[in-house]
mmCIF file of C-alpha atoms in Angstrom:
data_model
loop_
_atom_site.group_PDB
_atom_site.id
_atom_site.type_symbol
_atom_site.label_atom_id
_atom_site.label_comp_id
_atom_site.label_asym_id
_atom_site.label_seq_id
_atom_site.Cartn_x
_atom_site.Cartn_y
_atom_site.Cartn_z
ATOM 1 C CA MET C 1 24.122 -5.958 3.182
ATOM 2 C CA ASN C 2 21.766 -4.396 5.606
ATOM 3 C CA ARG C 3 20.579 -2.337 2.782
ATOM 4 C CA PHE C 4 19.937 -4.993 0.717
ATOM 5 C CA VAL C 5 17.722 -6.662 3.281
ATOM 6 C CA TYR C 6 15.869 -3.441 3.397
ATOM 7 C CA HIS C 7 14.943 -3.354 -0.308
ATOM 8 C CA LEU C 8 14.295 -7.136 -0.485
ATOM 9 C CA VAL C 9 11.707 -6.557 2.325
ATOM 10 C CA ALA C 10 10.186 -3.708 0.367
ATOM 11 C CA PHE C 11 9.858 -6.211 -2.598
ATOM 12 C CA LEU C 12 8.460 -8.998 -0.671
ATOM 13 C CA VAL C 13 5.788 -6.611 0.619
ATOM 14 C CA VAL C 14 4.650 -5.484 -2.834
ATOM 15 C CA ALA C 15 4.698 -9.115 -3.675
ATOM 16 C CA ILE C 16 2.303 -10.169 -1.273
ATOM 17 C CA TRP C 17 0.046 -7.058 -1.834
ATOM 18 C CA GLY C 18 -0.092 -8.310 -5.499
ATOM 19 C CA THR C 19 -1.570 -11.459 -4.327
ATOM 20 C CA THR C 20 -4.345 -10.196 -2.339
ATOM 21 C CA PHE C 21 -6.621 -9.598 -5.449
ATOM 22 C CA VAL C 22 -7.266 -13.442 -5.178
ATOM 23 C CA CYS C 23 -8.487 -13.502 -1.687
ATOM 24 C CA THR C 24 -10.749 -10.275 -2.216
ATOM 25 C CA LYS C 25 -11.973 -11.587 -5.160
ATOM 26 C CA LEU C 26 -13.053 -14.898 -3.478
ATOM 27 C CA LEU C 27 -14.335 -13.005 -0.545
ATOM 28 C CA LEU C 28 -16.505 -10.861 -2.751
ATOM 29 C CA MET C 29 -17.821 -13.817 -4.460
ATOM 30 C CA ALA C 30 -18.606 -14.988 -1.206
ATOM 31 C CA GLY C 31 -21.023 -12.241 -0.579
ATOM 32 C CA LEU C 32 -18.682 -9.791 1.368
ATOM 33 C CA THR C 33 -18.758 -6.134 0.191
ATOM 34 C CA ALA C 34 -15.386 -4.422 -0.274
ATOM 35 C CA ALA C 35 -15.982 -2.205 2.729
ATOM 36 C CA GLN C 36 -16.770 -5.209 4.912
ATOM 37 C CA ILE C 37 -13.478 -6.982 3.809
ATOM 38 C CA PHE C 38 -11.629 -3.961 4.611
ATOM 39 C CA LEU C 39 -13.265 -3.452 8.147
ATOM 40 C CA LEU C 40 -12.644 -7.048 8.876
ATOM 41 C CA ARG C 41 -9.122 -7.187 7.707
ATOM 42 C CA PHE C 42 -8.253 -4.041 9.700
ATOM 43 C CA ILE C 43 -9.885 -5.300 12.770
ATOM 44 C CA ILE C 44 -7.800 -8.536 12.838
ATOM 45 C CA ALA C 45 -4.688 -6.473 12.287
ATOM 46 C CA TYR C 46 -5.583 -3.931 14.933
ATOM 47 C CA VAL C 47 -6.346 -6.852 17.601
ATOM 48 C CA MET C 48 -3.157 -8.643 17.152
ATOM 49 C CA LEU C 49 -1.069 -5.552 17.137
ATOM 50 C CA LEU C 50 -3.025 -4.599 20.558
ATOM 51 C CA VAL C 51 -2.426 -7.748 21.985
ATOM 52 C CA TYR C 52 1.101 -7.932 21.206
ATOM 53 C CA SER C 53 2.084 -4.417 22.310
ATOM 54 C CA LEU C 54 -0.121 -4.467 25.551
ATOM 55 C CA PRO C 55 2.660 -6.211 27.732
ATOM 56 C CA ARG C 56 5.271 -4.107 26.218
ATOM 57 C CA ARG C 57 6.987 -1.469 28.725
ATOM 58 C CA SER C 58 7.153 1.039 25.662
ATOM 59 C CA PHE C 59 3.300 0.942 25.180
ATOM 60 C CA HIS C 60 1.363 3.871 25.099
ATOM 61 C CA LEU C 61 -2.227 4.472 24.074
ATOM 62 C CA PHE C 62 -1.669 7.993 22.474
ATOM 63 C CA ALA C 63 0.988 9.992 20.697
ATOM 64 C CA SER C 64 3.036 12.547 22.941
ATOM 65 C CA SER C 65 0.975 15.791 21.235
ATOM 66 C CA TRP C 66 -2.199 16.286 20.010
ATOM 67 C CA GLN C 67 -0.471 17.755 16.705
ATOM 68 C CA ASP C 68 1.308 14.092 16.428
ATOM 69 C CA GLU C 69 -2.144 12.130 17.195
ATOM 70 C CA LEU C 70 -3.789 14.300 14.382
ATOM 71 C CA LEU C 71 -0.696 12.998 12.479
ATOM 72 C CA MET C 72 -1.732 9.279 13.229
ATOM 73 C CA ALA C 73 -5.225 10.130 12.158
ATOM 74 C CA GLY C 74 -3.880 11.122 8.669
ATOM 75 C CA LEU C 75 -1.795 8.182 8.059
ATOM 76 C CA GLY C 76 -4.814 6.261 9.295
ATOM 77 C CA VAL C 77 -7.140 7.949 6.448
ATOM 78 C CA THR C 78 -4.594 8.281 3.715
ATOM 79 C CA GLY C 79 -3.330 4.663 4.021
ATOM 80 C CA GLY C 80 -6.236 2.984 5.219
ATOM 81 C CA SER C 81 -9.998 4.195 4.979
ATOM 82 C CA LEU C 82 -9.871 6.663 2.330
ATOM 83 C CA TYR C 83 -7.212 4.508 0.336
ATOM 84 C CA PHE C 84 -9.224 1.244 -0.004
ATOM 85 C CA LEU C 85 -12.558 2.872 -0.512
ATOM 86 C CA THR C 86 -11.576 5.076 -3.719
ATOM 87 C CA GLU C 87 -9.452 2.241 -4.752
ATOM 88 C CA ASN C 88 -12.474 -0.623 -4.476
ATOM 89 C CA SER C 89 -15.000 1.954 -5.413
ATOM 90 C CA SER C 90 -13.074 3.259 -8.470
ATOM 91 C CA MET C 91 -13.507 -0.430 -10.033
ATOM 92 C CA ILE C 92 -17.187 -0.099 -9.922
ATOM 93 C CA TYR C 93 -17.246 2.730 -12.214
ATOM 94 C CA THR C 94 -14.028 2.343 -14.495
ATOM 95 C CA THR C 95 -12.107 -0.703 -15.658
ATOM 96 C CA THR C 96 -9.604 -2.687 -13.702
ATOM 97 C CA THR C 97 -6.849 -1.720 -16.012
ATOM 98 C CA ASN C 98 -7.208 1.835 -15.440
ATOM 99 C CA THR C 99 -7.587 1.660 -11.680
ATOM 100 C CA SER C 100 -4.463 -0.607 -11.729
ATOM 101 C CA LEU C 101 -2.426 1.706 -13.807
ATOM 102 C CA ILE C 102 -3.606 5.068 -12.155
ATOM 103 C CA VAL C 103 -2.837 3.616 -8.587
ATOM 104 C CA CYS C 104 0.446 2.300 -9.322
ATOM 105 C CA LEU C 105 1.903 5.731 -10.639
ATOM 106 C CA SER C 106 1.420 6.661 -6.895
ATOM 107 C CA PRO C 107 5.477 6.626 -6.669
ATOM 108 C CA LEU C 108 5.441 9.561 -9.146
ATOM 109 C CA PHE C 109 3.288 11.731 -7.396
ATOM 110 C CA ALA C 110 5.009 10.762 -3.808
ATOM 111 C CA SER C 111 8.608 11.721 -5.382
ATOM 112 C CA ALA C 112 7.019 15.227 -6.481
ATOM 113 C CA LEU C 113 5.000 15.726 -3.231
ATOM 114 C CA ILE C 114 7.899 14.781 -1.221
ATOM 115 C CA ALA C 115 10.237 16.868 -3.026
ATOM 116 C CA LEU C 116 8.125 20.109 -2.358
ATOM 117 C CA PHE C 117 8.479 19.616 1.448
ATOM 118 C CA TYR C 118 12.046 17.836 1.766
ATOM 119 C CA ARG C 119 14.977 19.118 -0.332
ATOM 120 C CA SER C 120 17.252 16.252 0.839
ATOM 121 C CA GLN C 121 14.707 13.772 -0.619
ATOM 122 C CA ARG C 122 14.473 15.018 -4.368
ATOM 123 C CA LEU C 123 15.218 13.198 -7.112
ATOM 124 C CA HIS C 124 17.633 14.769 -9.761
ATOM 125 C CA GLY C 125 18.758 13.618 -13.410
ATOM 126 C CA ILE C 126 19.271 10.139 -14.164
ATOM 127 C CA GLN C 127 16.841 9.578 -10.900
ATOM 128 C CA ILE C 128 13.875 11.211 -12.619
ATOM 129 C CA VAL C 129 14.630 9.308 -15.761
ATOM 130 C CA GLY C 130 14.943 6.252 -13.823
ATOM 131 C CA THR C 131 11.272 7.016 -12.125
ATOM 132 C CA LEU C 132 9.836 8.003 -15.586
ATOM 133 C CA MET C 133 11.160 4.828 -17.175
ATOM 134 C CA ALA C 134 9.747 2.624 -14.528
ATOM 135 C CA ALA C 135 6.529 4.162 -14.797
ATOM 136 C CA LEU C 136 6.142 3.551 -18.329
ATOM 137 C CA GLY C 137 7.265 0.072 -17.786
ATOM 138 C CA VAL C 138 3.953 -0.141 -15.482
ATOM 139 C CA ALA C 139 1.995 1.230 -18.513
ATOM 140 C CA VAL C 140 3.159 -1.525 -20.659
ATOM 141 C CA VAL C 141 2.600 -4.449 -18.184
ATOM 142 C CA VAL C 142 -0.921 -3.227 -17.092
ATOM 143 C CA LEU C 143 -2.112 -2.436 -20.762
ATOM 144 C CA ASN C 144 -0.584 -5.498 -22.240
ATOM 145 C CA GLY C 145 -0.600 -4.387 -25.689
ATOM 146 C CA HIS C 146 -3.958 -2.716 -25.735
ATOM 147 C CA PHE C 147 -3.181 0.886 -25.824
ATOM 148 C CA VAL C 148 -6.510 2.163 -25.754
ATOM 149 C CA LEU C 149 -7.934 3.582 -22.172
ATOM 150 C CA HIS C 150 -11.799 3.659 -21.694
ATOM 151 C CA LEU C 151 -11.888 6.766 -19.681
ATOM 152 C CA SER C 152 -14.565 7.299 -17.031
ATOM 153 C CA PRO C 153 -14.581 10.482 -15.135
ATOM 154 C CA LEU C 154 -15.747 9.034 -11.939
ATOM 155 C CA GLY C 155 -13.963 6.080 -12.088
ATOM 156 C CA ASP C 156 -10.894 7.415 -12.827
ATOM 157 C CA ALA C 157 -10.962 10.291 -10.586
ATOM 158 C CA LEU C 158 -11.662 7.675 -7.584
ATOM 159 C CA ALA C 159 -8.511 5.897 -8.610
ATOM 160 C CA PHE C 160 -6.614 9.039 -8.987
ATOM 161 C CA GLY C 161 -7.745 9.836 -5.377
ATOM 162 C CA ALA C 162 -6.318 6.728 -4.091
ATOM 163 C CA CYS C 163 -3.231 7.375 -6.051
ATOM 164 C CA LEU C 164 -3.021 10.636 -3.910
ATOM 165 C CA CYS C 165 -3.794 8.912 -0.841
ATOM 166 C CA TRP C 166 -0.822 6.649 -0.858
ATOM 167 C CA ALA C 167 1.443 9.533 -1.879
ATOM 168 C CA PHE C 168 0.323 11.716 0.973
ATOM 169 C CA TYR C 169 0.990 8.520 3.093
ATOM 170 C CA SER C 170 4.311 8.321 2.093
ATOM 171 C CA LEU C 171 4.787 11.977 2.708
ATOM 172 C CA LEU C 172 3.086 11.811 6.488
ATOM 173 C CA MET C 173 5.420 8.727 7.231
ATOM 174 C CA ILE C 174 8.605 11.171 7.293
ATOM 175 C CA PRO C 175 7.926 13.069 10.360
ATOM 176 C CA ALA C 176 6.153 9.831 12.061
ATOM 177 C CA ASN C 177 9.074 7.797 11.557
ATOM 178 C CA GLN C 178 11.369 10.383 13.050
ATOM 179 C CA ARG C 179 9.317 10.623 16.510
ATOM 180 C CA TYR C 180 8.097 6.962 17.108
ATOM 181 C CA ARG C 181 8.349 3.546 16.509
ATOM 182 C CA THR C 182 7.230 1.385 13.687
ATOM 183 C CA LEU C 183 4.892 -0.477 15.925
ATOM 184 C CA PHE C 184 3.113 2.428 17.381
ATOM 185 C CA ILE C 185 2.802 3.893 14.064
ATOM 186 C CA THR C 186 1.433 0.656 12.533
ATOM 187 C CA ARG C 187 -0.898 0.095 14.972
ATOM 188 C CA LYS C 188 -2.495 3.799 15.080
ATOM 189 C CA VAL C 189 -2.823 3.574 11.077
ATOM 190 C CA PHE C 190 -5.178 0.502 11.659
ATOM 191 C CA PHE C 191 -7.055 2.257 14.525
ATOM 192 C CA TYR C 192 -7.780 5.332 12.370
ATOM 193 C CA GLY C 193 -8.433 3.586 9.559
ATOM 194 C CA LEU C 194 -11.223 1.758 11.437
ATOM 195 C CA VAL C 195 -12.489 4.841 13.024
ATOM 196 C CA PHE C 196 -12.847 6.847 9.975
ATOM 197 C CA MET C 197 -14.870 3.879 8.589
ATOM 198 C CA ILE C 198 -17.852 4.655 11.199
ATOM 199 C CA PRO C 199 -19.666 7.276 8.964
ATOM 200 C CA TYR C 200 -19.416 4.718 5.959
ATOM 201 C CA PHE C 201 -21.124 2.336 7.759
ATOM 202 C CA LEU C 202 -23.718 4.340 9.346
ATOM 203 C CA ILE C 203 -24.756 5.563 5.930
ATOM 204 C CA TRP C 204 -24.553 1.886 4.491
ATOM 205 C CA PRO C 205 -24.809 -0.482 7.634
ATOM 206 C CA GLY C 206 -24.606 -4.268 7.194
ATOM 207 C CA MET C 207 -22.356 -7.066 7.924
ATOM 208 C CA PRO C 208 -22.061 -10.499 6.301
ATOM 209 C CA SER C 209 -24.370 -13.523 8.289
ATOM 210 C CA LEU C 210 -22.394 -15.481 10.788
ATOM 211 C CA SER C 211 -22.740 -18.307 8.787
ATOM 212 C CA VAL C 212 -20.894 -16.769 5.848
ATOM 213 C CA LEU C 213 -17.984 -15.710 8.240
ATOM 214 C CA LEU C 214 -17.536 -19.337 9.558
ATOM 215 C CA ARG C 215 -17.097 -20.672 6.297
ATOM 216 C CA HIS C 216 -13.606 -22.426 6.102
ATOM 217 C CA ASP C 217 -12.465 -20.293 2.949
ATOM 218 C CA VAL C 218 -13.717 -17.040 4.054
ATOM 219 C CA VAL C 219 -11.967 -17.592 7.491
ATOM 220 C CA ALA C 220 -8.656 -18.724 5.752
ATOM 221 C CA ASN C 221 -8.732 -15.688 3.368
ATOM 222 C CA LEU C 222 -9.842 -12.926 5.964
ATOM 223 C CA LEU C 223 -6.755 -14.408 8.125
ATOM 224 C CA PHE C 224 -4.579 -14.121 5.163
ATOM 225 C CA LEU C 225 -5.441 -10.427 4.498
ATOM 226 C CA GLY C 226 -5.710 -9.323 8.033
ATOM 227 C CA CYS C 227 -2.664 -11.063 9.628
ATOM 228 C CA VAL C 228 -0.106 -11.175 6.575
ATOM 229 C CA ALA C 229 -1.251 -8.742 3.816
ATOM 230 C CA SER C 230 -2.337 -6.030 6.719
ATOM 231 C CA MET C 231 -0.524 -6.316 9.898
ATOM 232 C CA LEU C 232 2.688 -7.999 8.930
ATOM 233 C CA CYS C 233 3.056 -6.089 5.528
ATOM 234 C CA PHE C 234 2.126 -2.748 7.171
ATOM 235 C CA LEU C 235 4.839 -3.135 9.828
ATOM 236 C CA LEU C 236 7.340 -4.278 7.335
ATOM 237 C CA TRP C 237 6.880 -1.560 4.905
ATOM 238 C CA ASN C 238 6.769 1.182 7.428
ATOM 239 C CA TRP C 239 10.017 -0.280 8.797
ATOM 240 C CA ALA C 240 11.602 -0.386 5.361
ATOM 241 C CA MET C 241 10.311 3.346 5.219
ATOM 242 C CA LYS C 242 12.359 4.247 8.385
ATOM 243 C CA LYS C 243 15.638 2.514 7.302
ATOM 244 C CA VAL C 244 16.245 3.447 3.744
ATOM 245 C CA GLY C 245 13.815 6.195 3.120
ATOM 246 C CA GLU C 246 10.219 6.989 1.805
ATOM 247 C CA VAL C 247 10.756 7.524 -2.052
ATOM 248 C CA ALA C 248 13.130 4.572 -2.192
ATOM 249 C CA VAL C 249 10.481 2.221 -0.560
ATOM 250 C CA THR C 250 7.556 3.872 -2.166
ATOM 251 C CA ASN C 251 9.044 3.107 -5.659
ATOM 252 C CA TYR C 252 8.578 -0.464 -5.157
ATOM 253 C CA VAL C 253 4.599 -0.127 -5.908
ATOM 254 C CA TYR C 254 5.868 0.226 -9.419
ATOM 255 C CA PHE C 255 6.545 -3.752 -8.927
ATOM 256 C CA ASN C 256 2.533 -4.319 -7.985
ATOM 257 C CA PRO C 257 1.392 -5.220 -11.495
ATOM 258 C CA VAL C 258 4.436 -7.461 -12.117
ATOM 259 C CA THR C 259 3.880 -9.501 -9.162
ATOM 260 C CA THR C 260 0.096 -9.683 -9.849
ATOM 261 C CA VAL C 261 0.835 -10.955 -13.476
ATOM 262 C CA LEU C 262 3.133 -13.520 -12.078
ATOM 263 C CA PHE C 263 1.025 -14.955 -9.847
ATOM 264 C CA ALA C 264 -1.889 -15.119 -12.093
ATOM 265 C CA TRP C 265 0.652 -17.153 -14.203
ATOM 266 C CA LEU C 266 1.808 -19.561 -11.574
ATOM 267 C CA ILE C 267 -1.902 -19.847 -10.023
ATOM 268 C CA LEU C 268 -4.331 -19.189 -13.040
ATOM 269 C CA SER C 269 -2.280 -20.223 -15.818
ATOM 270 C CA GLU C 270 -2.834 -16.992 -17.544
ATOM 271 C CA ARG C 271 -0.058 -16.460 -20.209
ATOM 272 C CA ILE C 272 2.988 -14.386 -19.952
ATOM 273 C CA THR C 273 3.193 -11.919 -23.135
ATOM 274 C CA LEU C 274 6.239 -9.779 -24.608
ATOM 275 C CA TYR C 275 4.670 -6.797 -23.313
ATOM 276 C CA PHE C 276 5.154 -7.862 -19.807
ATOM 277 C CA ILE C 277 8.755 -8.780 -20.270
ATOM 278 C CA ILE C 278 9.286 -5.371 -21.806
ATOM 279 C CA GLY C 279 7.752 -3.893 -19.073
ATOM 280 C CA THR C 280 9.154 -5.913 -16.477
ATOM 281 C CA ILE C 281 12.615 -4.849 -17.985
ATOM 282 C CA LEU C 282 11.784 -1.147 -17.771
ATOM 283 C CA ILE C 283 10.610 -1.284 -14.390
ATOM 284 C CA LEU C 284 13.890 -2.938 -13.107
ATOM 285 C CA GLY C 285 16.116 -0.472 -14.895
ATOM 286 C CA GLY C 286 14.194 2.238 -13.719
ATOM 287 C CA MET C 287 14.325 1.382 -9.878
ATOM 288 C CA TYR C 288 18.083 0.704 -10.716
ATOM 289 C CA LEU C 289 18.437 4.248 -11.826
ATOM 290 C CA CYS C 290 16.203 5.588 -9.140
ATOM 291 C CA ASN C 291 17.997 4.111 -6.357
ATOM 292 C CA MET C 292 21.526 5.100 -7.238
ATOM 293 C CA ARG C 293 21.786 8.050 -5.497
ATOM 294 C CA ILE C 294 20.180 6.470 -2.412
ATOM 295 C CA LYS C 295 22.571 3.749 -2.277
ATOM 296 C CA GLY C 296 25.190 5.990 -2.816
ATOM 297 C CA THR C 297 24.404 8.696 -0.253
ATOM 298 C CA GLY C 298 22.325 7.125 2.433
ATOM 299 C CA LYS C 299 18.594 7.499 3.412
ATOM 300 C CA LYS C 300 18.581 11.639 3.042
#
């Protein structure tokens, strides 16, 4: 029963992340840039986690060694600043379809990367078939019958960079989860995500005006992105990784385009196509095959 809860949490987190495009789009229309949105949502998340952590007896500001502090910095870069910058920037130079397809294939690269370092987390036989099936399902859902990709070397390279960032984030979470609490790890991810945004704003300074920031719609969307999509979702995602394994949880990224399309159908009245149904079936079947070994033998 507990394992079902962990998997359900991972699915719900991906479902929430799949809806954030609406909030981000509204904030972009209000005049904020992608970098400003990232900075503000991470500031909100970090401040809230810091306020919650300070009164706790287990609170400590730094990791127990400089090597572990570097590990936390790596998590902040791969899961925070560099990931969001490459993903958002890629959509300037290539299509949203290309970006979505490439980024959502990160579980493939995460599984391969983790397998290089951790023999116990390698996928074999039917699990490899499952992850390939899920990846095919993602392609069917994202392309939606239009099987022509408009290649853009720079934009596609940035999207692939975001894909690799999330794969490395999943890899680095393994030693972090073995030595530290989820709350501490998540707080450090937000902290270093913000620290490594400083060079960006030194080169391209500027923040939205106070009149824009105080608009009710801007405040509401930033609070959702900061409190729910960042603070709560990162906490739950890292916690689920600790409980059932990094490969199993990262595979839920395959569901991201499915939840995005469903949300667009519910909110924006966009049409559900046959390709969406076929792709979703492939993803569900692939996820079932991916998790067979993990369910049967435990986390590792």
